[in-house]
Amino acid sequence: MAKKSVATLQTSSKRLTKAIKMVKSPKSGAYVFVESVMQPELVNDWLNKK
């Protein structure tokens, strides 16, 4: 089960989005959070990627 959080950041003329994804670590089995700042158009592709 993965949860997602998306926040929109605006800096000068660029529009960026910070996405946070919870993934299960293959090593320990614990859940860890992975964060990335990207363009809003790329968020869904990044969240759907395993």
Tab-separated table of N, CA and C in Angstrom:
chain	number	residue	atom	x	y	z
A	1	MET	N	0.846	-1.178	0.000
A	1	MET	CA	0.000	0.000	0.000
A	1	MET	C	0.888	1.236	0.000
A	2	ALA	N	0.707	2.085	-0.967
A	2	ALA	CA	1.530	3.279	-1.080
A	2	ALA	C	0.662	4.512	-0.900
A	3	LYS	N	1.193	5.459	-0.175
A	3	LYS	CA	0.507	6.735	-0.006
A	3	LYS	C	1.291	7.771	-0.787
A	4	LYS	N	0.609	8.809	-1.204
A	4	LYS	CA	1.303	9.854	-1.930
A	4	LYS	C	0.899	11.220	-1.405
A	5	SER	N	1.823	12.143	-1.517
A	5	SER	CA	1.579	13.521	-1.118
A	5	SER	C	2.211	14.402	-2.181
A	6	VAL	N	1.490	15.411	-2.627
A	6	VAL	CA	1.999	16.296	-3.666
A	6	VAL	C	1.815	17.730	-3.213
A	7	ALA	N	2.882	18.507	-3.276
A	7	ALA	CA	2.834	19.932	-2.933
A	7	ALA	C	3.356	20.726	-4.117
A	8	THR	N	2.744	21.857	-4.410
A	8	THR	CA	3.168	22.685	-5.525
A	8	THR	C	4.058	23.809	-5.016
A	9	LEU	N	5.217	23.959	-5.647
A	9	LEU	CA	6.173	24.996	-5.283
A	9	LEU	C	6.348	25.933	-6.468
A	10	GLN	N	6.364	27.238	-6.220
A	10	GLN	CA	6.597	28.189	-7.292
A	10	GLN	C	7.828	29.009	-6.957
A	11	THR	N	8.815	28.946	-7.844
A	11	THR	CA	10.030	29.744	-7.680
A	11	THR	C	10.239	30.531	-8.965
A	12	SER	N	10.250	31.827	-8.871
A	12	SER	CA	10.372	32.765	-9.995
A	12	SER	C	9.405	32.370	-11.110
A	13	SER	N	9.908	31.972	-12.271
A	13	SER	CA	9.010	31.639	-13.376
A	13	SER	C	8.812	30.133	-13.539
A	14	LYS	N	9.568	29.320	-12.799
A	14	LYS	CA	9.441	27.875	-12.905
A	14	LYS	C	8.384	27.364	-11.940
A	15	ARG	N	7.615	26.383	-12.383
A	15	ARG	CA	6.607	25.759	-11.521
A	15	ARG	C	7.074	24.340	-11.241
A	16	LEU	N	7.322	24.045	-9.979
A	16	LEU	CA	7.828	22.741	-9.582
A	16	LEU	C	6.885	22.093	-8.579
A	17	THR	N	6.943	20.779	-8.504
A	17	THR	CA	6.116	20.018	-7.582
A	17	THR	C	7.003	19.076	-6.787
A	18	LYS	N	6.762	19.016	-5.485
A	18	LYS	CA	7.489	18.076	-4.631
A	18	LYS	C	6.566	16.900	-4.356
A	19	ALA	N	6.997	15.712	-4.752
A	19	ALA	CA	6.194	14.509	-4.562
A	19	ALA	C	6.882	13.601	-3.551
A	20	ILE	N	6.083	12.998	-2.670
A	20	ILE	CA	6.598	12.103	-1.631
A	20	ILE	C	5.897	10.764	-1.793
A	21	LYS	N	6.695	9.702	-1.869
A	21	LYS	CA	6.154	8.361	-2.075
A	21	LYS	C	6.674	7.446	-0.969
A	22	MET	N	5.791	6.618	-0.433
A	22	MET	CA	6.185	5.656	0.599
A	22	MET	C	6.396	4.307	-0.074
A	23	VAL	N	7.616	3.759	0.030
A	23	VAL	CA	7.936	2.479	-0.604
A	23	VAL	C	8.501	1.522	0.436
A	24	LYS	N	8.319	0.250	0.188
A	24	LYS	CA	8.812	-0.774	1.099
A	24	LYS	C	10.252	-1.116	0.738
A	25	SER	N	11.133	-1.073	1.714
A	25	SER	CA	12.543	-1.379	1.498
A	25	SER	C	12.729	-2.881	1.309
A	26	PRO	N	13.401	-3.293	0.230
A	26	PRO	CA	13.604	-4.725	0.016
A	26	PRO	C	14.578	-5.341	1.022
A	27	LYS	N	15.435	-4.522	1.581
A	27	LYS	CA	16.451	-5.013	2.509
A	27	LYS	C	15.870	-5.327	3.886
A	28	SER	N	15.155	-4.376	4.468
A	28	SER	CA	14.669	-4.546	5.834
A	28	SER	C	13.165	-4.815	5.920
A	29	GLY	N	12.441	-4.527	4.858
A	29	GLY	CA	10.992	-4.702	4.883
A	29	GLY	C	10.253	-3.517	5.487
A	30	ALA	N	10.980	-2.519	5.959
A	30	ALA	CA	10.358	-1.331	6.541
A	30	ALA	C	9.989	-0.352	5.427
A	31	TYR	N	9.049	0.518	5.713
A	31	TYR	CA	8.647	1.533	4.741
A	31	TYR	C	9.530	2.764	4.887
A	32	VAL	N	9.940	3.321	3.758
A	32	VAL	CA	10.748	4.538	3.727
A	32	VAL	C	10.069	5.538	2.791
A	33	PHE	N	10.363	6.805	2.984
A	33	PHE	CA	9.800	7.864	2.160
A	33	PHE	C	10.832	8.331	1.152
A	34	VAL	N	10.406	8.435	-0.100
A	34	VAL	CA	11.266	8.910	-1.176
A	34	VAL	C	10.675	10.217	-1.669
A	35	GLU	N	11.492	11.271	-1.695
A	35	GLU	CA	11.031	12.593	-2.112
A	35	GLU	C	11.722	13.004	-3.402
A	36	SER	N	11.010	13.776	-4.219
A	36	SER	CA	11.584	14.286	-5.446
A	36	SER	C	10.880	15.585	-5.832
A	37	VAL	N	11.639	16.520	-6.387
A	37	VAL	CA	11.087	17.779	-6.891
A	37	VAL	C	11.174	17.729	-8.407
A	38	MET	N	10.031	17.941	-9.073
A	38	MET	CA	9.984	17.801	-10.531
A	38	MET	C	8.894	18.682	-11.119
A	39	GLN	N	8.763	18.639	-12.423
A	39	GLN	CA	7.694	19.366	-13.096
A	39	GLN	C	6.373	18.656	-12.840
A	40	PRO	N	5.269	19.403	-12.759
A	40	PRO	CA	3.970	18.791	-12.457
A	40	PRO	C	3.536	17.719	-13.460
A	41	GLU	N	3.963	17.824	-14.699
A	41	GLU	CA	3.560	16.853	-15.718
A	41	GLU	C	4.186	15.480	-15.475
A	42	LEU	N	5.301	15.424	-14.768
A	42	LEU	CA	6.030	14.172	-14.576
A	42	LEU	C	5.653	13.428	-13.297
A	43	VAL	N	4.793	14.015	-12.462
A	43	VAL	CA	4.472	13.429	-11.153
A	43	VAL	C	3.804	12.065	-11.273
A	44	ASN	N	2.779	11.942	-12.104
A	44	ASN	CA	2.063	10.672	-12.213
A	44	ASN	C	2.967	9.554	-12.721
A	45	ASP	N	3.848	9.857	-13.673
A	45	ASP	CA	4.780	8.826	-14.170
A	45	ASP	C	5.713	8.369	-13.053
A	46	TRP	N	6.202	9.331	-12.257
A	46	TRP	CA	7.128	8.993	-11.168
A	46	TRP	C	6.442	8.184	-10.082
A	47	LEU	N	5.199	8.531	-9.753
A	47	LEU	CA	4.475	7.799	-8.710
A	47	LEU	C	4.092	6.392	-9.158
A	48	ASN	N	3.829	6.179	-10.427
A	48	ASN	CA	3.435	4.868	-10.935
A	48	ASN	C	4.630	3.952	-11.181
A	49	LYS	N	5.841	4.521	-11.249
A	49	LYS	CA	7.035	3.726	-11.505
A	49	LYS	C	7.410	2.934	-10.260
A	50	LYS	N	7.781	1.665	-10.438
A	50	LYS	CA	8.178	0.828	-9.295
A	50	LYS	C	9.663	0.837	-9.125
